[in-house]
Amino acid sequence: MPLTEMDSDRMPNHIAVIMDGNGRWAEARGLERNAGHRAGLENVREIVRASGDLGLKYLTLYAFSSENWERPKGEVSELMHLLEHFLEEDLEEAVSQGVRIRAVGRLDRLPPSTRTAVDKAMQATRRNTERHLILALSYGARAEIVDAARGLVRSVARGDLDPEQIDEKIFASHLYVPDVPDPDLMIRTGGEYRVSNFLLWQIAYSELYSAPVMWPDFHRAEFEEAILDYAGRERRFGLTGAQARSGSVKPPSDGVPEK
Ligand code: IPE
Ligand code: IPE
Ligand code: MG
């Protein structure tokens, strides 16, 4: 079934992607790892465009993890450079297409020029509400949870919050982008079956999909295949299959205020 004929209520609202395999892609071609990152960036453009065409509301891309800082200097600086390049080159397109760009992670660790490009993109697109592109940069989910805990402790210390009031909703409201709903689908390319410190809190009930191809080869067709696979699944959120099929299932609260 082509995606265009799919029931729109089976379309995920939020897809998160662990873009893995750039290095292996390059090594398999006898190229240096950075050539894989350059090819990976080209593919970011393709998947962002495809998401727009498919009407996907939220796309989160894992671009650089807390742990990736430990990679060789030349690789880290190429990744930062590519990121800046993407933010600068594609900003106009994002603005015109109503995409709001945000970055999540320990952004204070970014080199000044990368930080400037990130801030500029966030600022220029802050009024967009149509679609959301969230870039996880210098991001680690454990750090995000620690930062949320720190925020809560500060509120308690100020006397603004009673510890007894802290529940999952309040906790989630201290995460980096509390207005973004939890991912429905999490894709990892590169054939690996691990989470690597990505969105630990938010993926409690996400559907997982591992694609065998490396990120630079994960094109629109592979992306659509992942979405179709998702659309065929039954999400239960802890209930029985019969309850789930009755249509009354709701995912556990993700901290996004109810309308
Ligand atoms: C993903 O590709 C990009 C980043 C982690 C920044 P890798 O660079 O991890 O590629 P592999 O996993 O070594 O092939
Ligand atoms: C996850 O990939 C991080 C990003 C895609 C940015 P890694 O290549 O860093 O993960 P591991 O080392 O295989 O777990
Ligand atoms: Mg990797």
GROMACS .gro file of C-alpha atoms in nm, residues 132-254:
model
  123
  132HIS     CA    1   0.896   2.060   1.431
  133LEU     CA    2   1.253   1.952   1.375
  134ILE     CA    3   1.436   1.871   1.696
  135LEU     CA    4   1.810   1.816   1.676
  136ALA     CA    5   1.966   1.621   1.960
  137LEU     CA    6   2.315   1.769   1.986
  138SER     CA    7   2.564   1.701   2.258
  139TYR     CA    8   2.265   1.509   2.385
  140GLY     CA    9   2.245   1.232   2.642
  141ALA     CA   10   1.920   1.112   2.790
  142ARG     CA   11   2.072   1.052   3.132
  143ALA     CA   12   2.201   1.410   3.134
  144GLU     CA   13   1.854   1.530   3.035
  145ILE     CA   14   1.700   1.340   3.327
  146VAL     CA   15   1.967   1.476   3.564
  147ASP     CA   16   1.899   1.830   3.439
  148ALA     CA   17   1.526   1.779   3.498
  149ALA     CA   18   1.595   1.654   3.853
  150ARG     CA   19   1.812   1.958   3.915
  151GLY     CA   20   1.532   2.190   3.800
  152LEU     CA   21   1.286   2.018   4.031
  153VAL     CA   22   1.521   2.039   4.329
  154ARG     CA   23   1.567   2.411   4.263
  155SER     CA   24   1.190   2.465   4.262
  156VAL     CA   25   1.159   2.273   4.589
  157ALA     CA   26   1.447   2.470   4.744
  158ARG     CA   27   1.280   2.798   4.645
  159GLY     CA   28   0.963   2.678   4.809
  160ASP     CA   29   0.770   2.678   4.479
  161LEU     CA   30   0.710   2.305   4.475
  162ASP     CA   31   0.610   2.050   4.736
  163PRO     CA   32   0.802   1.722   4.679
  164GLU     CA   33   0.476   1.532   4.738
  165GLN     CA   34   0.331   1.696   4.427
  166ILE     CA   35   0.599   1.558   4.195
  167ASP     CA   36   0.444   1.308   3.958
  168GLU     CA   37   0.532   1.188   3.607
  169LYS     CA   38   0.365   1.487   3.445
  170ILE     CA   39   0.552   1.740   3.655
  171PHE     CA   40   0.877   1.552   3.607
  172ALA     CA   41   0.827   1.542   3.228
  173SER     CA   42   0.752   1.914   3.226
  174HIS     CA   43   1.117   1.971   3.332
  175LEU     CA   44   1.263   1.783   3.032
  176TYR     CA   45   1.427   1.983   2.750
  177VAL     CA   46   1.121   2.023   2.521
  178PRO     CA   47   0.818   1.949   2.736
  179ASP     CA   48   0.568   2.057   2.472
  180VAL     CA   49   0.685   1.786   2.232
  181PRO     CA   50   0.484   1.463   2.256
  182ASP     CA   51   0.668   1.133   2.306
  183PRO     CA   52   0.789   0.963   1.986
  184ASP     CA   53   0.548   0.711   1.837
  185LEU     CA   54   0.822   0.549   1.635
  186MET     CA   55   1.194   0.528   1.699
  187ILE     CA   56   1.410   0.425   1.404
  188ARG     CA   57   1.775   0.322   1.427
  189THR     CA   58   1.974   0.276   1.109
  190GLY     CA   59   2.298   0.079   1.083
  191GLY     CA   60   2.143  -0.250   1.195
  192GLU     CA   61   2.210  -0.207   1.566
  193TYR     CA   62   1.955  -0.286   1.839
  194ARG     CA   63   2.048  -0.040   2.109
  195VAL     CA   64   1.932   0.294   2.237
  196SER     CA   65   2.273   0.456   2.304
  197ASN     CA   66   2.149   0.711   2.558
  198PHE     CA   67   1.872   0.857   2.338
  199LEU     CA   68   1.539   0.975   2.484
  200LEU     CA   69   1.526   0.719   2.765
  201TRP     CA   70   1.230   0.879   2.937
  202GLN     CA   71   1.028   0.954   2.624
  203ILE     CA   72   1.049   0.613   2.453
  204ALA     CA   73   0.866   0.423   2.728
  205TYR     CA   74   0.597   0.321   2.476
  206SER     CA   75   0.757   0.407   2.139
  207GLU     CA   76   0.757   0.144   1.867
  208LEU     CA   77   1.114   0.046   1.775
  209TYR     CA   78   1.240  -0.017   1.424
  210SER     CA   79   1.592  -0.118   1.327
  211ALA     CA   80   1.689  -0.068   0.963
  212PRO     CA   81   1.981  -0.275   0.835
  213VAL     CA   82   2.109  -0.004   0.599
  214MET     CA   83   2.359   0.261   0.700
  215TRP     CA   84   2.225   0.614   0.747
  216PRO     CA   85   2.353   0.755   0.412
  217ASP     CA   86   2.155   0.478   0.238
  218PHE     CA   87   1.836   0.523   0.437
  219HIS     CA   88   1.640   0.712   0.176
  220ARG     CA   89   1.278   0.814   0.137
  221ALA     CA   90   1.172   0.462   0.032
  222GLU     CA   91   1.329   0.306   0.344
  223PHE     CA   92   1.174   0.577   0.560
  224GLU     CA   93   0.830   0.507   0.415
  225GLU     CA   94   0.884   0.136   0.470
  226ALA     CA   95   0.949   0.201   0.839
  227ILE     CA   96   0.630   0.408   0.864
  228LEU     CA   97   0.426   0.137   0.694
  229ASP     CA   98   0.568  -0.121   0.932
  230TYR     CA   99   0.467   0.102   1.224
  231ALA     CA  100   0.118   0.149   1.079
  232GLY     CA  101   0.064  -0.226   1.082
  233ARG     CA  102   0.143  -0.268   1.451
  234GLU     CA  103  -0.092  -0.281   1.744
  235ARG     CA  104   0.000  -0.051   2.031
  236ARG     CA  105  -0.138  -0.170   2.362
  237PHE     CA  106   0.007   0.052   2.635
  238GLY     CA  107  -0.019  -0.231   2.886
  239LEU     CA  108  -0.379  -0.328   2.807
  240THR     CA  109  -0.509  -0.648   2.649
  241GLY     CA  110  -0.531  -0.682   2.272
  242ALA     CA  111  -0.912  -0.667   2.295
  243GLN     CA  112  -0.902  -0.345   2.496
  244ALA     CA  113  -0.650  -0.197   2.255
  245ARG     CA  114  -0.867  -0.282   1.954
  246SER     CA  115  -1.174  -0.128   2.114
  247GLY     CA  116  -1.012   0.206   2.032
  248SER     CA  117  -1.013   0.349   2.384
  249VAL     CA  118  -0.641   0.308   2.455
  250LYS     CA  119  -0.443   0.612   2.544
  251PRO     CA  120  -0.067   0.632   2.582
  252PRO     CA  121   0.054   0.709   2.934
  253SER     CA  122   0.085   1.081   2.999
  254ASP     CA  123   0.384   1.241   2.829
   0.00000   0.00000   0.00000
